[in-house]
Short mmCIF file of C-alpha atoms in Angstrom, two decimals:
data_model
loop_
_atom_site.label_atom_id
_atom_site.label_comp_id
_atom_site.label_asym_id
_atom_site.label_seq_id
_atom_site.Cartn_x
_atom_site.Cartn_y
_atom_site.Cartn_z
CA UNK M 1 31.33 -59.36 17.72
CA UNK M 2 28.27 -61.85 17.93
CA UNK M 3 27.01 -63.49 21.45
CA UNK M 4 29.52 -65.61 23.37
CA UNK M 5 32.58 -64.14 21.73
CA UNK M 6 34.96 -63.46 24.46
CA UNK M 7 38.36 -61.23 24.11
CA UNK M 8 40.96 -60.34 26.41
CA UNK M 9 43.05 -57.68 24.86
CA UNK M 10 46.46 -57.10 26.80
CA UNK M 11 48.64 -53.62 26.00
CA UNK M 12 51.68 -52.83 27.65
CA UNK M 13 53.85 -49.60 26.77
CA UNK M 14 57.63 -49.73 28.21
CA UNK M 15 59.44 -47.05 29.63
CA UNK M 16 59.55 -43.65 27.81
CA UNK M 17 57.48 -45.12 25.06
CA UNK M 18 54.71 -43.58 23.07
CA UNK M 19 51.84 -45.71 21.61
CA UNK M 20 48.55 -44.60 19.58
CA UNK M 21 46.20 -47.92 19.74
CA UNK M 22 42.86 -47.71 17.48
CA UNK M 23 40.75 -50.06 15.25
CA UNK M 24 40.06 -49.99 11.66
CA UNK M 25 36.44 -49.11 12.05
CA UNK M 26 33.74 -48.68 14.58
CA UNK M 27 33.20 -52.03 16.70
CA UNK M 28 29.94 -53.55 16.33
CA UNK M 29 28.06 -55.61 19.14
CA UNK M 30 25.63 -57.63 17.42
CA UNK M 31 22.56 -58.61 18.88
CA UNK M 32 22.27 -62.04 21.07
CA UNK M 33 19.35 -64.85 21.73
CA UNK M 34 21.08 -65.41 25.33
CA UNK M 35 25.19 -65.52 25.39
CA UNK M 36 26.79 -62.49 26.38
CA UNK M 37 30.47 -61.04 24.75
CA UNK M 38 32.92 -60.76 27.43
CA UNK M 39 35.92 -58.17 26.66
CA UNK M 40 38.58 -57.41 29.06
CA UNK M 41 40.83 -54.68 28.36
CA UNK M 42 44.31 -54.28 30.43
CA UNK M 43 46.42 -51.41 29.80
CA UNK M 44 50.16 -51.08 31.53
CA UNK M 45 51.94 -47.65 31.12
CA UNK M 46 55.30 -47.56 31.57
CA UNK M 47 57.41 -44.73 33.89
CA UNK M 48 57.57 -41.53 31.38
CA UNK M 49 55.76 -43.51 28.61
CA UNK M 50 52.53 -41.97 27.27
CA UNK M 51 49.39 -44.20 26.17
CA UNK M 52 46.68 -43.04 23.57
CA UNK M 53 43.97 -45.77 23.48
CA UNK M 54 40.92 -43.83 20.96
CA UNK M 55 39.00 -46.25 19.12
CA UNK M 56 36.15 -45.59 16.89
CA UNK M 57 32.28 -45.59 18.83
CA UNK M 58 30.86 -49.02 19.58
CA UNK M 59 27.81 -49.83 18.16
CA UNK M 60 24.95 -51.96 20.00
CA UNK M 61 22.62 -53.64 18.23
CA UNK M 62 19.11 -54.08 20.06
CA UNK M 63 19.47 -57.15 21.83
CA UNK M 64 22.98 -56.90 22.84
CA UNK M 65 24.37 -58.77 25.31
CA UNK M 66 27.94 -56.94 26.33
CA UNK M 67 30.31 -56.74 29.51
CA UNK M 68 33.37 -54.60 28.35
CA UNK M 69 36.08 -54.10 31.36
CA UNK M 70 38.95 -51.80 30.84
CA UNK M 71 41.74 -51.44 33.31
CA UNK M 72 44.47 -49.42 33.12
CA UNK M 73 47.42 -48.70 35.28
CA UNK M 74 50.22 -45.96 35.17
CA UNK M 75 53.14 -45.64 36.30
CA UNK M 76 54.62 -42.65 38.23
CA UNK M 77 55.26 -40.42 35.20
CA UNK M 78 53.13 -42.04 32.68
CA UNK M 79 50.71 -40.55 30.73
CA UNK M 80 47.08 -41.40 28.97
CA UNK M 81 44.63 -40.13 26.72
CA UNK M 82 41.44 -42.35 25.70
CA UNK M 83 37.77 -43.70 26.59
CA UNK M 84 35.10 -44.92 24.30
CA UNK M 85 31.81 -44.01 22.83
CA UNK M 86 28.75 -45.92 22.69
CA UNK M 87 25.94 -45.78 20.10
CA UNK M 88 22.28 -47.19 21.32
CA UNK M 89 21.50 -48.73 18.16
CA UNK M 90 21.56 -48.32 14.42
CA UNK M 91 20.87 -45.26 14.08
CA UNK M 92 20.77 -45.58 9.83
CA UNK M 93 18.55 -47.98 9.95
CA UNK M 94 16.05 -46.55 12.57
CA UNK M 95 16.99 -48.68 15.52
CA UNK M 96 17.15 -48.06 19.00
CA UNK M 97 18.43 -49.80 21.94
CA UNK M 98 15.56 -51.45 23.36
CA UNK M 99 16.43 -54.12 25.16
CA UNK M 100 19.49 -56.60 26.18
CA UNK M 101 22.61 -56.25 28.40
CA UNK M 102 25.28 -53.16 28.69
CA UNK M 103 27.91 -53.77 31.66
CA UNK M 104 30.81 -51.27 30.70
CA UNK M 105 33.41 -50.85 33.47
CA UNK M 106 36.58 -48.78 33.66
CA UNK M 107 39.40 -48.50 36.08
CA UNK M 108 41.94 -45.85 36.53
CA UNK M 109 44.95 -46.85 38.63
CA UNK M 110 47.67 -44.86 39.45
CA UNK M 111 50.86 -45.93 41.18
CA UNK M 112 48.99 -48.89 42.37
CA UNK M 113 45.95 -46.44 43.94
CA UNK M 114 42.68 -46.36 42.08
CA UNK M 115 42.02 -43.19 41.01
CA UNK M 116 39.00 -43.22 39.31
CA UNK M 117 36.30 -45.75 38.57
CA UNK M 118 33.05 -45.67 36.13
CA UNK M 119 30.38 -48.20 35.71
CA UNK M 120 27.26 -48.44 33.29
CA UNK M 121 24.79 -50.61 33.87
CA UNK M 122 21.67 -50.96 31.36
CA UNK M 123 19.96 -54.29 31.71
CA UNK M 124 15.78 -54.79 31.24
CA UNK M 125 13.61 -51.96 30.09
CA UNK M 126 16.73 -50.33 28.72
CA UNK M 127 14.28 -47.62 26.01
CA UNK M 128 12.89 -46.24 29.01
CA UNK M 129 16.25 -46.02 31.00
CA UNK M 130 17.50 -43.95 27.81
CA UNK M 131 14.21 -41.98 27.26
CA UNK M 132 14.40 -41.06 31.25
CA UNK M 133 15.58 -37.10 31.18
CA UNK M 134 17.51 -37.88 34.75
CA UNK M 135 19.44 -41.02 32.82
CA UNK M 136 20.05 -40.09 28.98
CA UNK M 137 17.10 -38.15 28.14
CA UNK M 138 16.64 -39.59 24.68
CA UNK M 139 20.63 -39.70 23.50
CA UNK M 140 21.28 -41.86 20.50
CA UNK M 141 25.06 -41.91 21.69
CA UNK M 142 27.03 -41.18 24.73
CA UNK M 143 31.04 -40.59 25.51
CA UNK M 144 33.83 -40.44 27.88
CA UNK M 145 37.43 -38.90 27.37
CA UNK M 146 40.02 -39.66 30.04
CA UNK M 147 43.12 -37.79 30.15
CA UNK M 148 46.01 -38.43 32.77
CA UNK M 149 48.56 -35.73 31.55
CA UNK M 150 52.15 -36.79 32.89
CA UNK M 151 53.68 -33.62 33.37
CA UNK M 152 51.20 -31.43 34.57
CA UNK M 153 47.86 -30.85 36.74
CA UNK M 154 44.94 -31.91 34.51
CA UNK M 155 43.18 -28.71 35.94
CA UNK M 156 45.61 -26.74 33.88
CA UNK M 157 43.90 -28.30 30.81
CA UNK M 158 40.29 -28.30 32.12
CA UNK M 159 39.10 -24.88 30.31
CA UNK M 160 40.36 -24.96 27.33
CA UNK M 161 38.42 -28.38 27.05
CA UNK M 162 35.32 -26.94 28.26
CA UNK M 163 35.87 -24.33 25.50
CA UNK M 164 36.60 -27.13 23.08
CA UNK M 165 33.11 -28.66 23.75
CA UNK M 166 31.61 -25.38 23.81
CA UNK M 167 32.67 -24.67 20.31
CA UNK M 168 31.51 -28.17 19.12
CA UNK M 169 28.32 -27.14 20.35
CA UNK M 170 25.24 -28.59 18.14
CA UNK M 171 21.28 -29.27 18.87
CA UNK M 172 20.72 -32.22 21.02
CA UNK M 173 24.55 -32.30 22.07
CA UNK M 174 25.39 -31.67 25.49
CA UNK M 175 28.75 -31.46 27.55
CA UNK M 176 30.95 -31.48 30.68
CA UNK M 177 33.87 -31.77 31.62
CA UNK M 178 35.80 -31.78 35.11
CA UNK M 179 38.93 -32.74 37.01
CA UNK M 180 38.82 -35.55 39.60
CA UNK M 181 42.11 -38.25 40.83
CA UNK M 182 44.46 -36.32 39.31
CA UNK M 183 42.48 -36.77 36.05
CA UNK M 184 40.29 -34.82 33.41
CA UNK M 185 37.50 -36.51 32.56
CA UNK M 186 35.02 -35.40 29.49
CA UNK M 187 31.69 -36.64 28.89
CA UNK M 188 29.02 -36.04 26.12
CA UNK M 189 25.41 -37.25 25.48
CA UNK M 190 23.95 -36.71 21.81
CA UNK M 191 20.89 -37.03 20.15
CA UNK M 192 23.08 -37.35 16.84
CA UNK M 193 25.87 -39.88 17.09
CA UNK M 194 28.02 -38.15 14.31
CA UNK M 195 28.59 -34.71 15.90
CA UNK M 196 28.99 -36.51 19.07
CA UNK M 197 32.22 -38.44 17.54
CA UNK M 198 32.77 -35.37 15.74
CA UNK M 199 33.26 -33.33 19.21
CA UNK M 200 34.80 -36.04 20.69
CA UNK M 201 37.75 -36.14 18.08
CA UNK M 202 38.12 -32.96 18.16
CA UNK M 203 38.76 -32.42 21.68
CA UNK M 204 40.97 -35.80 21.47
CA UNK M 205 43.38 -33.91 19.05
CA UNK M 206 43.28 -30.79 21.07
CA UNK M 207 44.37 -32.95 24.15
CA UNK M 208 46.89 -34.77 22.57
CA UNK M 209 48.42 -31.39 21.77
CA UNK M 210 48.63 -29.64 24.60
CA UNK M 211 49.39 -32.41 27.06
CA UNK M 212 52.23 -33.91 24.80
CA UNK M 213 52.85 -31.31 21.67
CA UNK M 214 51.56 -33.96 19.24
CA UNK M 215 49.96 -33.47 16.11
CA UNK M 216 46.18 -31.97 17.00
CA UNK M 217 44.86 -35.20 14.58
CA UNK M 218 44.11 -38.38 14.76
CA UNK M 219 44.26 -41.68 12.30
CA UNK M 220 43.25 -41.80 9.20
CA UNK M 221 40.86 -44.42 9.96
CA UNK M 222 38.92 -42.03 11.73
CA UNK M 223 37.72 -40.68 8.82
CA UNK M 224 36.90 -43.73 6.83
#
């Protein structure tokens, strides 16, 4: 996406349905002499259906200008299992995220409550924000895994995951995860972006498991 794109992606899952919604490769913010990409994201889950939204990391260029909203709403009964990652910069290339504009926003509504709400805001001196040890201390990449299971207490789910991202453990990777809203919500900050994603699948395809019985993978595109 270049500077002054603007998307509004709409997803709606009907009653008793299951849907897995990815991309074909990691999303790329590129960066911007002023305009800023606007993306709104609505999700609608339907009563009993279930709602996997996992998408590949998003990479921001230095310079960026992004505001990403995501909204989603469920249904009593309805299930979902999804967040995002973000990479600060090209990491390949020796790039950081220096400077530009990060707005990511996310909703969680549930039976027409809010449940849970998370917003990121990086704007000006954004290297130091990152290099601060009480903000990222230094992460190349961070990430956040949402799961509303629809038949159970997310709690019942909460140590296994912590075991999950203990197991995924590598150097300059750390973890958490907790229960809040009637949710479990995972988070991860890495100083490598590829064992981040790395832990982050993983923990996706345990989830998607033991919440729902499905396969413990994910797309094929994830490993392209």
């Amino acid at each position: 996406l270049v500077a002054g794109d603007r998307l509004a992606i709409e997803i709606q899952v009907g009653e008793g349905a299951t849907a897995h919604v990815t991309a074909a490769a990691a999303e790329k913010i590129y960066r911007s002499t002023g305009a800023t990409t606007a993306i709104a994201q609505h999700m609608g889950v339907g009563p009993g259906a279930w709602l996997e939204y996992l998408p590949p990391e998003t990479i921001l260029f230095d310079g960026v200008r992004l505001r990403r909203e995501t909204r989603i709403e469920l249904t009593a009964g309805a299930g979902f299992l999804g967040g995002s990652i973000l990479v600060f910069g090209r990491q390949a290339r020796g790039e950081q995220l220096t400077n530009g504009l990060v707005n990511e926003r996310w909703e969680v509504w549930h039976a027409g409550a809010l449940v849970w709400g998370d917003a990121l805001h990086l704007d000006g001196d954004i290297a130091a924000t990152i290099a601060n040890p009480a903000c990222f201390a230094g992460a190349a990449a961070c990430g956040t895994l949402i799961l509303a299971p629809p038949k159970a207490d997310p709690g019942a789910f909460l140590d296994s995951a912590r075991e999950m991202q203990a197991r995924a453990a590598a150097p300059g990777l750390q973890a958490g995860a907790t229960v809040v809203g009637g949710l479990l919500i995972a988070r991860w900050l890495g100083q490598d972006a590829l064992a981040l994603r790395r832990a982050y699948a993983e923990l996706a395809c345990h989830l998607r498991e033991a919440a729902m019985g499905l396969p413990p993978r994910l797309s094929r595109l994830w490993d392209v």
